[in-house]
Amino acid sequence: MKTFSYTITDEFGIHARPAGMLVKEASGFASKIMIASPKKEVDAKRIMGVMSLGVKKGDTVKLTIEGEDEDAAASALKAFLSANL
């Protein structure tokens, strides 16, 4: 299992467009990927769950990745978050 945290720097937080991009990125992996805000944890492969987190600029999210391709998924998601959020 891999876990890492990331503080959102995007001015609008995780809104519809980046949420969709995040779900698309996460869905490319077989591993179970969960994303947690300070309030709750959801499946990172489900758009409504990710949007329901209500993550704003400055909030820290924690990603937990577990499965056969967890190393690749963790690397890809870290790069995605840095580039887009």
Short mmCIF file of the C-alpha atoms (twelve columns), coordinates in Angstrom:
data_MODEL
# 
_entry.id   MODEL 
# 
loop_
_atom_site.group_PDB 
_atom_site.id 
_atom_site.type_symbol 
_atom_site.label_atom_id 
_atom_site.label_alt_id 
_atom_site.label_comp_id 
_atom_site.label_asym_id 
_atom_site.label_seq_id 
_atom_site.Cartn_x 
_atom_site.Cartn_y 
_atom_site.Cartn_z 
_atom_site.pdbx_PDB_model_num 
ATOM 1  C CA . MET A 1  0.000   0.000  0.000   1 
ATOM 2  C CA . LYS A 2  1.224   3.470  -0.936  1 
ATOM 3  C CA . THR A 3  0.001   6.703  0.612   1 
ATOM 4  C CA . PHE A 4  0.907   10.316 0.031   1 
ATOM 5  C CA . SER A 5  -0.522  13.749 0.759   1 
ATOM 6  C CA . TYR A 6  -0.814  16.755 -1.512  1 
ATOM 7  C CA . THR A 7  -1.864  20.332 -0.763  1 
ATOM 8  C CA . ILE A 8  -4.089  21.793 -3.476  1 
ATOM 9  C CA . THR A 9  -2.689  24.966 -5.062  1 
ATOM 10 C CA . ASP A 10 -5.285  25.484 -7.821  1 
ATOM 11 C CA . GLU A 11 -7.197  28.718 -7.228  1 
ATOM 12 C CA . PHE A 12 -10.562 26.931 -7.513  1 
ATOM 13 C CA . GLY A 13 -9.675  23.672 -5.758  1 
ATOM 14 C CA . ILE A 14 -10.886 20.406 -7.245  1 
ATOM 15 C CA . HIS A 15 -13.765 21.556 -9.448  1 
ATOM 16 C CA . ALA A 16 -15.466 19.721 -12.336 1 
ATOM 17 C CA . ARG A 17 -12.728 19.794 -14.998 1 
ATOM 18 C CA . PRO A 18 -9.770  18.693 -12.856 1 
ATOM 19 C CA . ALA A 19 -11.986 16.223 -10.992 1 
ATOM 20 C CA . GLY A 20 -12.819 14.555 -14.310 1 
ATOM 21 C CA . MET A 21 -9.159  14.517 -15.303 1 
ATOM 22 C CA . LEU A 22 -8.203  13.005 -11.936 1 
ATOM 23 C CA . VAL A 23 -10.833 10.271 -12.271 1 
ATOM 24 C CA . LYS A 24 -9.627  9.503  -15.810 1 
ATOM 25 C CA . GLU A 25 -6.021  9.259  -14.586 1 
ATOM 26 C CA . ALA A 26 -6.950  7.023  -11.624 1 
ATOM 27 C CA . SER A 27 -9.161  4.798  -13.779 1 
ATOM 28 C CA . GLY A 28 -6.167  3.808  -15.879 1 
ATOM 29 C CA . PHE A 29 -4.844  1.663  -13.027 1 
ATOM 30 C CA . ALA A 30 -6.031  -1.651 -11.616 1 
ATOM 31 C CA . SER A 31 -5.202  -0.663 -8.035  1 
ATOM 32 C CA . LYS A 32 -7.822  0.552  -5.588  1 
ATOM 33 C CA . ILE A 33 -7.301  4.315  -5.254  1 
ATOM 34 C CA . MET A 34 -8.938  6.311  -2.472  1 
ATOM 35 C CA . ILE A 35 -8.750  10.069 -1.985  1 
ATOM 36 C CA . ALA A 36 -9.498  11.669 1.375   1 
ATOM 37 C CA . SER A 37 -10.190 15.242 2.382   1 
ATOM 38 C CA . PRO A 38 -10.200 16.264 6.036   1 
ATOM 39 C CA . LYS A 39 -13.936 15.406 6.074   1 
ATOM 40 C CA . LYS A 40 -14.289 12.095 4.200   1 
ATOM 41 C CA . GLU A 41 -12.728 9.485  1.925   1 
ATOM 42 C CA . VAL A 42 -14.020 8.429  -1.506  1 
ATOM 43 C CA . ASP A 43 -13.069 6.251  -4.474  1 
ATOM 44 C CA . ALA A 44 -10.836 8.334  -6.775  1 
ATOM 45 C CA . LYS A 45 -12.331 6.544  -9.793  1 
ATOM 46 C CA . ARG A 46 -15.823 7.995  -9.211  1 
ATOM 47 C CA . ILE A 47 -16.465 11.548 -10.384 1 
ATOM 48 C CA . MET A 48 -19.355 12.294 -8.034  1 
ATOM 49 C CA . GLY A 49 -17.341 11.106 -5.056  1 
ATOM 50 C CA . VAL A 50 -14.346 13.267 -5.934  1 
ATOM 51 C CA . MET A 51 -16.505 16.331 -6.511  1 
ATOM 52 C CA . SER A 52 -18.398 15.715 -3.250  1 
ATOM 53 C CA . LEU A 53 -15.173 16.204 -1.280  1 
ATOM 54 C CA . GLY A 54 -15.477 19.957 -1.778  1 
ATOM 55 C CA . VAL A 55 -11.699 20.435 -1.744  1 
ATOM 56 C CA . LYS A 56 -10.608 24.089 -1.877  1 
ATOM 57 C CA . LYS A 57 -7.259  25.789 -2.429  1 
ATOM 58 C CA . GLY A 58 -4.984  25.113 0.543   1 
ATOM 59 C CA . ASP A 59 -6.720  21.861 1.565   1 
ATOM 60 C CA . THR A 60 -4.553  18.755 1.867   1 
ATOM 61 C CA . VAL A 61 -5.795  15.510 0.350   1 
ATOM 62 C CA . LYS A 62 -4.424  12.070 1.116   1 
ATOM 63 C CA . LEU A 63 -4.299  9.374  -1.547  1 
ATOM 64 C CA . THR A 64 -4.138  5.693  -0.639  1 
ATOM 65 C CA . ILE A 65 -3.263  3.249  -3.409  1 
ATOM 66 C CA . GLU A 66 -3.364  -0.511 -2.997  1 
ATOM 67 C CA . GLY A 67 -2.932  -3.145 -5.682  1 
ATOM 68 C CA . GLU A 68 -0.718  -4.726 -8.275  1 
ATOM 69 C CA . ASP A 69 0.316   -1.471 -9.994  1 
ATOM 70 C CA . GLU A 70 0.420   0.761  -6.911  1 
ATOM 71 C CA . ASP A 71 3.960   2.043  -7.559  1 
ATOM 72 C CA . ALA A 72 3.138   3.202  -11.076 1 
ATOM 73 C CA . ALA A 73 -0.202  4.647  -9.952  1 
ATOM 74 C CA . ALA A 74 1.390   6.597  -7.091  1 
ATOM 75 C CA . SER A 75 4.029   8.080  -9.393  1 
ATOM 76 C CA . ALA A 76 1.496   9.010  -12.063 1 
ATOM 77 C CA . LEU A 77 -0.944  10.565 -9.599  1 
ATOM 78 C CA . LYS A 78 1.777   12.596 -7.865  1 
ATOM 79 C CA . ALA A 79 2.824   13.955 -11.260 1 
ATOM 80 C CA . PHE A 80 -0.806  14.643 -12.217 1 
ATOM 81 C CA . LEU A 81 -1.545  16.555 -9.005  1 
ATOM 82 C CA . SER A 82 1.626   18.639 -9.317  1 
ATOM 83 C CA . ALA A 83 0.866   19.528 -12.916 1 
ATOM 84 C CA . ASN A 84 -2.865  20.188 -12.584 1 
ATOM 85 C CA . LEU A 85 -3.839  21.013 -9.021  1 
# 
